[in-house]
Tab-separated table of N, CA and C in Angstrom:
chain	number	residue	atom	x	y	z
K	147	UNK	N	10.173	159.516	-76.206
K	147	UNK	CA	10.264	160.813	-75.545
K	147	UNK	C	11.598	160.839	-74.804
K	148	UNK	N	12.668	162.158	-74.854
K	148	UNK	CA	13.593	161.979	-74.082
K	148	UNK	C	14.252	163.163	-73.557
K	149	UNK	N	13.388	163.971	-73.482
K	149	UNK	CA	14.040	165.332	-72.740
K	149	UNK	C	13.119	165.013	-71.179
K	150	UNK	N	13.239	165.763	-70.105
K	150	UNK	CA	12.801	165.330	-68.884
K	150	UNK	C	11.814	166.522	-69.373
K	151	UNK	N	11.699	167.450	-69.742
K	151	UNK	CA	10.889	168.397	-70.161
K	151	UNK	C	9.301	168.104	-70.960
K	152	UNK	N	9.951	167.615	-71.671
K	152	UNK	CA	8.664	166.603	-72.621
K	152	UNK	C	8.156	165.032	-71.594
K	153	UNK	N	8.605	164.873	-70.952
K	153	UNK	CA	8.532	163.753	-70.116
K	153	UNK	C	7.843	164.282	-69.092
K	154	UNK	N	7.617	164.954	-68.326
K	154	UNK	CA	7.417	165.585	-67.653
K	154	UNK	C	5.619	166.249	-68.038
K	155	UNK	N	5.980	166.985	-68.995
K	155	UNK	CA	4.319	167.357	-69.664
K	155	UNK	C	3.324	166.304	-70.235
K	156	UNK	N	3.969	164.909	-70.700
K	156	UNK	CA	3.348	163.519	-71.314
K	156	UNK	C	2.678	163.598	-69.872
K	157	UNK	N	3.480	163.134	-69.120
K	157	UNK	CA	2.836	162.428	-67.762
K	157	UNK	C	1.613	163.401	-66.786
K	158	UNK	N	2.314	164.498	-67.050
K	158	UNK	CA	0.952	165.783	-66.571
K	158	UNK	C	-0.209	165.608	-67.316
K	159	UNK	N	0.038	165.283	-68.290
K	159	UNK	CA	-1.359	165.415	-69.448
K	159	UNK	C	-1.971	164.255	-69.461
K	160	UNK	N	-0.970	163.327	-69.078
K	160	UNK	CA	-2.364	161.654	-68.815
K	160	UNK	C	-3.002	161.802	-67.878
K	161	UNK	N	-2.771	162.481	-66.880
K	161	UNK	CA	-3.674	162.165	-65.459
K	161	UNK	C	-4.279	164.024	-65.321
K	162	UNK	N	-5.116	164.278	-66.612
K	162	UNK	CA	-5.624	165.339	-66.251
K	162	UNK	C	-6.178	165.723	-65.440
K	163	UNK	N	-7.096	164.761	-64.607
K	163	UNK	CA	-7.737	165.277	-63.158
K	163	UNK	C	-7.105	165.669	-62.215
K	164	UNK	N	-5.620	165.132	-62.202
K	164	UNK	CA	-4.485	165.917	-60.716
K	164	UNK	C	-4.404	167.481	-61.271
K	165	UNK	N	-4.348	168.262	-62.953
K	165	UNK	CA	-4.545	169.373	-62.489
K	165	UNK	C	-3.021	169.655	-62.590
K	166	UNK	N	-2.094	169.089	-63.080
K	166	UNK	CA	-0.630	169.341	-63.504
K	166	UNK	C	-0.827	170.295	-64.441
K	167	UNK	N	-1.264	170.289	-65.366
K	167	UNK	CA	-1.256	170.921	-66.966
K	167	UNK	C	-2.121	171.750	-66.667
K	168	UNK	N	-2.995	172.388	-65.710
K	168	UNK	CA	-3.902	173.225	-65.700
K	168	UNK	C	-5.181	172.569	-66.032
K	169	UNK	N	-6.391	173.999	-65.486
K	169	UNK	CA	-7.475	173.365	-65.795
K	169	UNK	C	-8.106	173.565	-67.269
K	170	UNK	N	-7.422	174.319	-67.674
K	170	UNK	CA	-8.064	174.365	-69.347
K	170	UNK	C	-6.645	174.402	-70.321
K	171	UNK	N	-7.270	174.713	-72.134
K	171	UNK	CA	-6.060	174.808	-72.844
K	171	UNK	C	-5.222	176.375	-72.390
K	172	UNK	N	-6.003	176.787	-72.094
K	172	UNK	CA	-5.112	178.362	-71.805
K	172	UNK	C	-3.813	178.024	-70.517
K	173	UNK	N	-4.609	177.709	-69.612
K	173	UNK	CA	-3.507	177.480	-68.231
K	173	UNK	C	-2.524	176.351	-68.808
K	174	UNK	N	-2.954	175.439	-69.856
K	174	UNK	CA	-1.810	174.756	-70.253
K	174	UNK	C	-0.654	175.243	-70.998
K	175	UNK	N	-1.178	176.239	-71.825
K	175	UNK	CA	-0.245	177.150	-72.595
K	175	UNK	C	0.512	178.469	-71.790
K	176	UNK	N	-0.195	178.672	-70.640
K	176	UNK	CA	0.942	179.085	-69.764
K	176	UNK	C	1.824	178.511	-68.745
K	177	UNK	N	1.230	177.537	-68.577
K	177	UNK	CA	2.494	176.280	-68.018
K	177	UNK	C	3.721	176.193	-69.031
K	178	UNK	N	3.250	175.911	-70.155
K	178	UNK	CA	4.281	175.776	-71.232
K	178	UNK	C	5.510	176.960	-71.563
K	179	UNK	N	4.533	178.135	-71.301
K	179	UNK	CA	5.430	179.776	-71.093
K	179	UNK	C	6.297	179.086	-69.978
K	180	UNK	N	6.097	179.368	-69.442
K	180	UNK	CA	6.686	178.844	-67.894
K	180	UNK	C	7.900	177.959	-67.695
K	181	UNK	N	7.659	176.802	-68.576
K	181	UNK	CA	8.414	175.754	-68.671
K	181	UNK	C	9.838	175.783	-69.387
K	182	UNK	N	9.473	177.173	-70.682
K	182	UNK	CA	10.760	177.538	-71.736
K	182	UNK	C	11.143	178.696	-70.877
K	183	UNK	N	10.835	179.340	-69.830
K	183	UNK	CA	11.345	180.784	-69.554
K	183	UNK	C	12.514	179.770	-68.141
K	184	UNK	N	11.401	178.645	-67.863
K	184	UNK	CA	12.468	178.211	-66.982
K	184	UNK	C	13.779	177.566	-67.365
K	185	UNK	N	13.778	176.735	-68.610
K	185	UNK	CA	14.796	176.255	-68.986
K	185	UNK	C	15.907	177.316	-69.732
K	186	UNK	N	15.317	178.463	-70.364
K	186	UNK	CA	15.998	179.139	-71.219
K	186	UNK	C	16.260	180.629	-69.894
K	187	UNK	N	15.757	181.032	-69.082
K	187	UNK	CA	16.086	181.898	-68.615
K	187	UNK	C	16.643	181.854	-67.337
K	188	UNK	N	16.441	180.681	-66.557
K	188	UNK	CA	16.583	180.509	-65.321
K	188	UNK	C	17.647	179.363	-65.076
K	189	UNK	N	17.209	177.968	-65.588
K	189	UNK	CA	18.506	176.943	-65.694
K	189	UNK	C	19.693	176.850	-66.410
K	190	UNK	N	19.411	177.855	-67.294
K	190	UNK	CA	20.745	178.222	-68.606
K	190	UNK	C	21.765	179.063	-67.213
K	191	UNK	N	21.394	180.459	-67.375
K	191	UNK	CA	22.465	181.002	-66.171
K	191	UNK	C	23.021	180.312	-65.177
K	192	UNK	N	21.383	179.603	-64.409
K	192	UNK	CA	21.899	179.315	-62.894
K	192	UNK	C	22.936	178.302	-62.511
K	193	UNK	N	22.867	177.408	-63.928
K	193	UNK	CA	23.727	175.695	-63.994
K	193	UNK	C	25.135	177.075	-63.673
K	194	UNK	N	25.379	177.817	-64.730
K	194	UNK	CA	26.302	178.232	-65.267
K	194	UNK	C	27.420	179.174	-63.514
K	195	UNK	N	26.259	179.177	-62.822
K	195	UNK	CA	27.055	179.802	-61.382
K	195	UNK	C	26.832	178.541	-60.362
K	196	UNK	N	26.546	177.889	-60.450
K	196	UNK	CA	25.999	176.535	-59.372
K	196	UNK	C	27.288	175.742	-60.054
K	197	UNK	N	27.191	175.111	-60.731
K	197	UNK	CA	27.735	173.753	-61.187
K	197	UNK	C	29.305	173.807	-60.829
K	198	UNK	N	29.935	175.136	-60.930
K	198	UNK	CA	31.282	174.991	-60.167
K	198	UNK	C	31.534	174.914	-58.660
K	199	UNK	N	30.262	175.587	-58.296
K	199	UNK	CA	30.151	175.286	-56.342
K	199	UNK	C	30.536	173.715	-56.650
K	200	UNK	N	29.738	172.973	-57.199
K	200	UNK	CA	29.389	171.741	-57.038
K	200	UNK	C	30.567	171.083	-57.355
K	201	UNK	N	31.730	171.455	-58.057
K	201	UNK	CA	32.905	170.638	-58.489
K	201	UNK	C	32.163	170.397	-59.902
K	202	UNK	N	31.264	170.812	-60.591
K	202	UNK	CA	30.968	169.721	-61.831
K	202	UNK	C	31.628	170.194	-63.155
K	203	UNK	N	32.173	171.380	-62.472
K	203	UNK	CA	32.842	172.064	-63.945
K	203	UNK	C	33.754	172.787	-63.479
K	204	UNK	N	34.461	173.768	-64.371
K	204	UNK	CA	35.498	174.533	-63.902
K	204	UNK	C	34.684	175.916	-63.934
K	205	UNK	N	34.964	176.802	-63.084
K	205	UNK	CA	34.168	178.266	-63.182
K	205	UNK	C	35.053	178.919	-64.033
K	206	UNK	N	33.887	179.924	-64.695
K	206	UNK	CA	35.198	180.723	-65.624
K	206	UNK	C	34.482	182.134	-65.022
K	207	UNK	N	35.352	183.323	-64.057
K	207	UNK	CA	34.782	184.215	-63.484
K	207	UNK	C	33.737	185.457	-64.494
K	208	UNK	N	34.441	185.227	-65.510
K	208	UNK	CA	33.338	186.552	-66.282
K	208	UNK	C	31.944	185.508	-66.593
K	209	UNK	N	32.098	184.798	-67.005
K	209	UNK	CA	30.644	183.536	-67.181
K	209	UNK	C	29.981	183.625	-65.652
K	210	UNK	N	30.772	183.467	-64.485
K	210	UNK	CA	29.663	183.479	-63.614
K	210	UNK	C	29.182	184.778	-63.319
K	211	UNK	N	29.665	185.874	-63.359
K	211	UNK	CA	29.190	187.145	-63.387
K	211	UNK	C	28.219	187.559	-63.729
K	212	UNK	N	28.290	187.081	-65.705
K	212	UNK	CA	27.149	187.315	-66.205
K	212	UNK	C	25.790	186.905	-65.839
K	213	UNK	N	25.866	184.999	-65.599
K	213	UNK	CA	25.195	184.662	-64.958
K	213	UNK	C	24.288	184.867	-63.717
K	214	UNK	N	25.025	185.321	-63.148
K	214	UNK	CA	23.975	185.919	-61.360
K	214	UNK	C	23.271	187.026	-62.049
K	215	UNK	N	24.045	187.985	-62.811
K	215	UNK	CA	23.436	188.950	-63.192
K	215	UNK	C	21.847	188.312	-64.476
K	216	UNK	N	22.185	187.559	-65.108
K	216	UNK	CA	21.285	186.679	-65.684
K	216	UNK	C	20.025	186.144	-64.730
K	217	UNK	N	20.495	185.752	-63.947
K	217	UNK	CA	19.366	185.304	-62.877
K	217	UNK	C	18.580	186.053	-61.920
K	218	UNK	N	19.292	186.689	-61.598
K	218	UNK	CA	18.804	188.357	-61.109
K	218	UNK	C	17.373	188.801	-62.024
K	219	UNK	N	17.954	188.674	-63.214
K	219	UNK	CA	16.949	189.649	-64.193
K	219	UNK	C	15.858	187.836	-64.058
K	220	UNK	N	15.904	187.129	-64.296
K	220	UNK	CA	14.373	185.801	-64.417
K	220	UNK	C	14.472	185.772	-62.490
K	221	UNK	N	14.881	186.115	-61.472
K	221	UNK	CA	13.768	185.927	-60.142
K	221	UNK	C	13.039	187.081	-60.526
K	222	UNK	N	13.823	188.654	-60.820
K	222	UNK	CA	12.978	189.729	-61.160
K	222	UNK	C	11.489	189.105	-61.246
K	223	UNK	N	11.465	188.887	-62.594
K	223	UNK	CA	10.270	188.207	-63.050
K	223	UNK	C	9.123	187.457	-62.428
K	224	UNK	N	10.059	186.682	-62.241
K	224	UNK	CA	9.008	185.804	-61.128
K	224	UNK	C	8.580	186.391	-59.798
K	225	UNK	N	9.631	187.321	-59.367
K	225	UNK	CA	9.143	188.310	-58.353
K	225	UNK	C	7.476	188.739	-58.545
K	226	UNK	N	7.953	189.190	-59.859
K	226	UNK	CA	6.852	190.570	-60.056
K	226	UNK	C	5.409	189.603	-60.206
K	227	UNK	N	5.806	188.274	-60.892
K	227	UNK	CA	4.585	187.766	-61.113
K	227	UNK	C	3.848	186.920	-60.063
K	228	UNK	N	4.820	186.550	-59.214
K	228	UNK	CA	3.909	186.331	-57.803
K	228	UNK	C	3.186	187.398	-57.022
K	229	UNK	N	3.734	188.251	-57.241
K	229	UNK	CA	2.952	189.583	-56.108
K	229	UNK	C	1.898	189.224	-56.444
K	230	UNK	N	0.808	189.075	-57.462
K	230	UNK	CA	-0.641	189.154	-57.554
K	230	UNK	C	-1.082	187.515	-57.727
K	231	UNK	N	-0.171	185.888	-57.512
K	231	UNK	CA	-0.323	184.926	-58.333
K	231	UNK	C	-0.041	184.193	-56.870
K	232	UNK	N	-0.832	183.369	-56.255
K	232	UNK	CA	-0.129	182.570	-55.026
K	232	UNK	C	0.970	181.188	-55.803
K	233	UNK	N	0.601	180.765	-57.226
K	233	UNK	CA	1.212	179.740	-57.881
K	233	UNK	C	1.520	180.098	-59.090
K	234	UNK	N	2.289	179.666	-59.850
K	234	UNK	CA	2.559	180.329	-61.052
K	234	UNK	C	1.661	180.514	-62.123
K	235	UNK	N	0.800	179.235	-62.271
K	235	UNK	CA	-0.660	179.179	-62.869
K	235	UNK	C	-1.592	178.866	-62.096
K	236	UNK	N	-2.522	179.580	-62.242
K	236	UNK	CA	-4.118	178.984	-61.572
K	236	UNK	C	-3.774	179.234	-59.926
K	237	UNK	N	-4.746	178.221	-59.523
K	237	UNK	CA	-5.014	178.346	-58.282
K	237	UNK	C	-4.605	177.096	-57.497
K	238	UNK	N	-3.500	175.964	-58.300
K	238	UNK	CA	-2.683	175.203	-57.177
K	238	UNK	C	-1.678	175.013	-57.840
K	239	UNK	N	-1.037	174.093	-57.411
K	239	UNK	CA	0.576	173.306	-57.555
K	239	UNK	C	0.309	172.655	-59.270
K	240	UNK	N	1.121	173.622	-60.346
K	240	UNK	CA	1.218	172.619	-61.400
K	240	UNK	C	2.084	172.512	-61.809
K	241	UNK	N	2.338	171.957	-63.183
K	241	UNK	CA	4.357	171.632	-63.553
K	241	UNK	C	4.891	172.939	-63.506
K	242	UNK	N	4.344	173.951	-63.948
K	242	UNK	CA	5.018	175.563	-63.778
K	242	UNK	C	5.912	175.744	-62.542
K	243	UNK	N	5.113	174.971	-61.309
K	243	UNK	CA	5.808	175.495	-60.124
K	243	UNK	C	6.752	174.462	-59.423
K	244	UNK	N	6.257	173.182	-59.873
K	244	UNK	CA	7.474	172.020	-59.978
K	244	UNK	C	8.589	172.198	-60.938
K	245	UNK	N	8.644	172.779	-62.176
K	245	UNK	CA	9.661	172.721	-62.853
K	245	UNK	C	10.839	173.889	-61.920
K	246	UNK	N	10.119	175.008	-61.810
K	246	UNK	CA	10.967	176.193	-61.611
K	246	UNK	C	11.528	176.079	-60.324
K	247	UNK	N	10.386	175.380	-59.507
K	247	UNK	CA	11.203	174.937	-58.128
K	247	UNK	C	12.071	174.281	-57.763
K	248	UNK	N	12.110	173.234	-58.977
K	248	UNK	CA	13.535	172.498	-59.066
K	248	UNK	C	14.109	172.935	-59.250
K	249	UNK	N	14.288	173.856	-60.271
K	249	UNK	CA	15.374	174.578	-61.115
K	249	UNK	C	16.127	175.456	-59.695
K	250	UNK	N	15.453	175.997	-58.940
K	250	UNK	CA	15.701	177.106	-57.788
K	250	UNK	C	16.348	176.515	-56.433
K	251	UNK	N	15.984	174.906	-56.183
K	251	UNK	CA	16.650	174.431	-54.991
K	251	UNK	C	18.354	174.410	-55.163
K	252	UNK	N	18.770	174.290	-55.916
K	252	UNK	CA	20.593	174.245	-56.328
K	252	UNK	C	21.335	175.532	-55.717
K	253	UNK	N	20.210	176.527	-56.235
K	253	UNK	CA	20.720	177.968	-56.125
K	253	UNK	C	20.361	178.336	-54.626
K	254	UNK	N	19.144	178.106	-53.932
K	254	UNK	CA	19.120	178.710	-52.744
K	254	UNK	C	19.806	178.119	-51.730
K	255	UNK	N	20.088	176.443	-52.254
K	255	UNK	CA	20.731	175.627	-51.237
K	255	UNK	C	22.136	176.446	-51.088
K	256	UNK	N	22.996	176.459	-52.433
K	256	UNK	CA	24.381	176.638	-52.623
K	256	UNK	C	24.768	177.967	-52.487
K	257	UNK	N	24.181	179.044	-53.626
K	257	UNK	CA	24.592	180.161	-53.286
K	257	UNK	C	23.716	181.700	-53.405
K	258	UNK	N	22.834	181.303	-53.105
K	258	UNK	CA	21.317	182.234	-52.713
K	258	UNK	C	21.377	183.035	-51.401
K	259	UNK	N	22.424	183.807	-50.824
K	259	UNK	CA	22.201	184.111	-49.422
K	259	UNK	C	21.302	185.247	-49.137
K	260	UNK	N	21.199	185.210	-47.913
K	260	UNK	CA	20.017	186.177	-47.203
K	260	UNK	C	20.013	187.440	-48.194
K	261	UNK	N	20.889	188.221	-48.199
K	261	UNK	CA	20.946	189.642	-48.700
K	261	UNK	C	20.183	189.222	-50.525
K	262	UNK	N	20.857	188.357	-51.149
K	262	UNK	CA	20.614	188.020	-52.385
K	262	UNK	C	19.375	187.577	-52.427
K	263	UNK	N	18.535	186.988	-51.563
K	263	UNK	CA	17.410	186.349	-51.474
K	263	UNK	C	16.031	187.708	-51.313
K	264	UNK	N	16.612	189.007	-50.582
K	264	UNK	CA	15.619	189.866	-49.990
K	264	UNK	C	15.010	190.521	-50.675
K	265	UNK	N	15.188	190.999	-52.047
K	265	UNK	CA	14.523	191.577	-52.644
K	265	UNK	C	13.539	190.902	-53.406
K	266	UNK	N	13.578	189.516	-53.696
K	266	UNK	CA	12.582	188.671	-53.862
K	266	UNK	C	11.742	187.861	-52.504
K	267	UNK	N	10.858	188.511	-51.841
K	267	UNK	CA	10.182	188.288	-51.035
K	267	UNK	C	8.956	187.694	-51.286
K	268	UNK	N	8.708	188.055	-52.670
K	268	UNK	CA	7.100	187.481	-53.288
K	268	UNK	C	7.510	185.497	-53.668
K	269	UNK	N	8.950	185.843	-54.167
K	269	UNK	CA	9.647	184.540	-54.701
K	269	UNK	C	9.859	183.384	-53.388
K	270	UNK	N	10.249	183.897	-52.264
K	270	UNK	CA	11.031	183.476	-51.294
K	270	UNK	C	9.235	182.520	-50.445
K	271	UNK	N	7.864	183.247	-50.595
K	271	UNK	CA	6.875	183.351	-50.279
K	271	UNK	C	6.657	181.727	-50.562
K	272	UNK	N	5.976	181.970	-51.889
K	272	UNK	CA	6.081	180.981	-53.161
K	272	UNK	C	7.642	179.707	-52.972
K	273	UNK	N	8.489	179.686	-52.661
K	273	UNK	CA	8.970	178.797	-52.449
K	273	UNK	C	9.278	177.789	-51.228
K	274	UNK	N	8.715	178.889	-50.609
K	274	UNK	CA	8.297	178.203	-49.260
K	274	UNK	C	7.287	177.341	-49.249
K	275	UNK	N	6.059	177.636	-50.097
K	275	UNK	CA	4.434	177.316	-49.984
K	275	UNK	C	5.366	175.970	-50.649
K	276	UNK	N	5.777	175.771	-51.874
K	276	UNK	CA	6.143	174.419	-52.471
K	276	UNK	C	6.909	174.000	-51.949
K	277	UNK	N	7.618	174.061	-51.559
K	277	UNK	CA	8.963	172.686	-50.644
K	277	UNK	C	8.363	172.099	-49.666
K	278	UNK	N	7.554	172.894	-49.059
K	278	UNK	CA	6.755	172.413	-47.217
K	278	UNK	C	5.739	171.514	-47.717
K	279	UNK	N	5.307	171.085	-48.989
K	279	UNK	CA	4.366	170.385	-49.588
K	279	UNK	C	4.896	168.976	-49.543
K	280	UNK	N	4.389	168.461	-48.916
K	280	UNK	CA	4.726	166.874	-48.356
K	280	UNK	C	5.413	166.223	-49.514
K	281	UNK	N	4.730	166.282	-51.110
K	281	UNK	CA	4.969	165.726	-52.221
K	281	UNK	C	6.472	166.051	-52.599
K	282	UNK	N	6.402	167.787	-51.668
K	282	UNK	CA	7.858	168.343	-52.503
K	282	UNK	C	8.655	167.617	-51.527
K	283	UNK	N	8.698	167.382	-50.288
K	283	UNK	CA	9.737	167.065	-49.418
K	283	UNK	C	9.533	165.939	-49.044
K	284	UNK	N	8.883	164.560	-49.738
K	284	UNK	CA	9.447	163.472	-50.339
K	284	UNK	C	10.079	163.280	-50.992
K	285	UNK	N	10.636	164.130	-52.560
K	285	UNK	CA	11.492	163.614	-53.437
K	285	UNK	C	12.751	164.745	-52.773
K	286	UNK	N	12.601	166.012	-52.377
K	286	UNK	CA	13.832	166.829	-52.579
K	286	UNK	C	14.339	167.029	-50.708
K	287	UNK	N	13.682	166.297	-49.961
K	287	UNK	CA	14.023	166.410	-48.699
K	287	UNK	C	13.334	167.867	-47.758
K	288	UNK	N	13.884	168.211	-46.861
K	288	UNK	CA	13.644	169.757	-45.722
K	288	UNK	C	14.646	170.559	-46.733
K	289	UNK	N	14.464	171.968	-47.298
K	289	UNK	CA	15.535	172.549	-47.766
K	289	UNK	C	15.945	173.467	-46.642
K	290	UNK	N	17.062	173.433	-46.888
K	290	UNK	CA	18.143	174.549	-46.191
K	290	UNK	C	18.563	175.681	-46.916
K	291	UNK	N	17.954	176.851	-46.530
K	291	UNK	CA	18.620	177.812	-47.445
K	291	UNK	C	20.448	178.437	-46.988
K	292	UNK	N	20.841	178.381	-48.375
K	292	UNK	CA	22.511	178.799	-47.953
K	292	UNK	C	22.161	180.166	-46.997
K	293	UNK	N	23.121	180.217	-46.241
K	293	UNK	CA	22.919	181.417	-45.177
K	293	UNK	C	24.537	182.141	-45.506
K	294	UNK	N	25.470	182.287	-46.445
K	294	UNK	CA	26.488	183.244	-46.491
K	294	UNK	C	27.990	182.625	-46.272
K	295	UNK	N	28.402	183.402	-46.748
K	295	UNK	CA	30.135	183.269	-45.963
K	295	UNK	C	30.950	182.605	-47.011
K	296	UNK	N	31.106	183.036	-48.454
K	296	UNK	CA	31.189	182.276	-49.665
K	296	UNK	C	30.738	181.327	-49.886
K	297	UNK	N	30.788	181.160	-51.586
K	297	UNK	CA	29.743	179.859	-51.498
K	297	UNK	C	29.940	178.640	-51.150
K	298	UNK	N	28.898	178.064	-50.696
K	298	UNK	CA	28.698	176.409	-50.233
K	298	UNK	C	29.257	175.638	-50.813
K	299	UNK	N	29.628	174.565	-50.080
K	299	UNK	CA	30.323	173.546	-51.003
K	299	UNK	C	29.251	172.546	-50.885
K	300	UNK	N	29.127	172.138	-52.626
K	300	UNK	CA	27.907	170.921	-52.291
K	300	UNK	C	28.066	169.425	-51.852
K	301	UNK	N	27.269	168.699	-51.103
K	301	UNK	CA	28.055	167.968	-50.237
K	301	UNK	C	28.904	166.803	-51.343
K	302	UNK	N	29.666	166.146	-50.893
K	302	UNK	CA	30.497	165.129	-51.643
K	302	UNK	C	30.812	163.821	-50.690
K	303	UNK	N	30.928	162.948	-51.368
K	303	UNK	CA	30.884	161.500	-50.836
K	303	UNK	C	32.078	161.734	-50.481
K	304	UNK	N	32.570	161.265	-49.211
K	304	UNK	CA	33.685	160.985	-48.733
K	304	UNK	C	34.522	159.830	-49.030
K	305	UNK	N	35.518	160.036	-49.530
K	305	UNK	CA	36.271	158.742	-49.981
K	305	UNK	C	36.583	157.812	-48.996
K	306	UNK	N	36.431	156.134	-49.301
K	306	UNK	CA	36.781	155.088	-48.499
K	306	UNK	C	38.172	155.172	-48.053
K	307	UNK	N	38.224	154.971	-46.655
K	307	UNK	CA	39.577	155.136	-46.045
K	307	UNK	C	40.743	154.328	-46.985
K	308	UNK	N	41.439	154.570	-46.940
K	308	UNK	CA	42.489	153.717	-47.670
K	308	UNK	C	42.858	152.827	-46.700
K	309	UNK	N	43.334	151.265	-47.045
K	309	UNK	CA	43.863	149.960	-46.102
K	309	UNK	C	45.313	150.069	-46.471
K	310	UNK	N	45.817	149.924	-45.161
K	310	UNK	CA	47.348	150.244	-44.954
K	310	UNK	C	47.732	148.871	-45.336
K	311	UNK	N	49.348	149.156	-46.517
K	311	UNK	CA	49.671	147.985	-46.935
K	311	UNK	C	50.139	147.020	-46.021
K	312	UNK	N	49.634	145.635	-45.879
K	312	UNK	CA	50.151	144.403	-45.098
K	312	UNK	C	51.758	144.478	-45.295
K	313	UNK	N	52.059	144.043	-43.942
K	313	UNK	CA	53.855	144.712	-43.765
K	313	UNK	C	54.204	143.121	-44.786
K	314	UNK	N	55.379	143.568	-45.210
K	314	UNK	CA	55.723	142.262	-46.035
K	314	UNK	C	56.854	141.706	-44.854
């Protein structure tokens, strides 16, 4: 197995009693919806406006354009489908809401600000309920949402001082 995707659903599906994969085949097959809308609708764009905050690439301005505008249209979504859903499937925490929540910490950390964040209020709800989840803020820490003023720079290791050459 070697996508984190498929890795990810193996390990949900051995320990069916935690309730990762849902409680039946249906909630599993909408986890699975879930899982391609996140990789194909949500991490495709969002890498594509994040990853130059981050230094990991070069930005190319019409690509990130499209992108926000790309992402715009999948929170839409997820907007609309929390209003009536406290979790993305069922009635607790399953890979649906671990995958997408990962996918979403990059963006709210880096460049998600208040104004950009407000019209998803159902989203903002829902991502609150998962990060404050002890499980979530063991692996991903307290999140900080970016608060404005162009985007964030993501943090970077500070280089070792340089040692001044021994006088000859």
């Amino acid at each position: 197995i070697f996508s984190s995707t498929a890795i990810a659903r193996y390990i949900s599906r051995m320990s069916r009693h935690v309730g990762l994969y849902g409680a039946n085949i249906l909630e599993g097959g909408m986890i699975d919806s879930w899982l391609e809308f996140c990789t194909h609708e949500l991490e495709v764009p969002l890498s594509t406006w994040v990853l130059p905050v981050m230094g990991a690439m070069t930005e190319v301005p019409e690509a990130t354009a499209a992108a926000k505008e790309d992402v715009k249209r999948a929170l839409t979504v997820l907007d609309s489908h929390l209003l009536h859903n406290t979790y993305m499937v069922g009635n607790q925490i399953t890979l649906a809401d671990i995958a997408v929540c990962c996918a979403l910490t990059d963006g709210m950390r880096l460049v998600f600000d208040g104004s950009f964040r407000k019209p998803y209020g159902n989203l903002m709800r829902w991502f609150d309920l998962c990060t404050m989840q002890p499980e979530f803020v063991s692996v991903l820490g307290t999140q900080t949402l970016y608060g404005g003023g162009g985007a964030a720079k993501a943090d970077k290791k500070e280089a070792a001082p340089k040692k001044e050459a021994a006088p000859k």
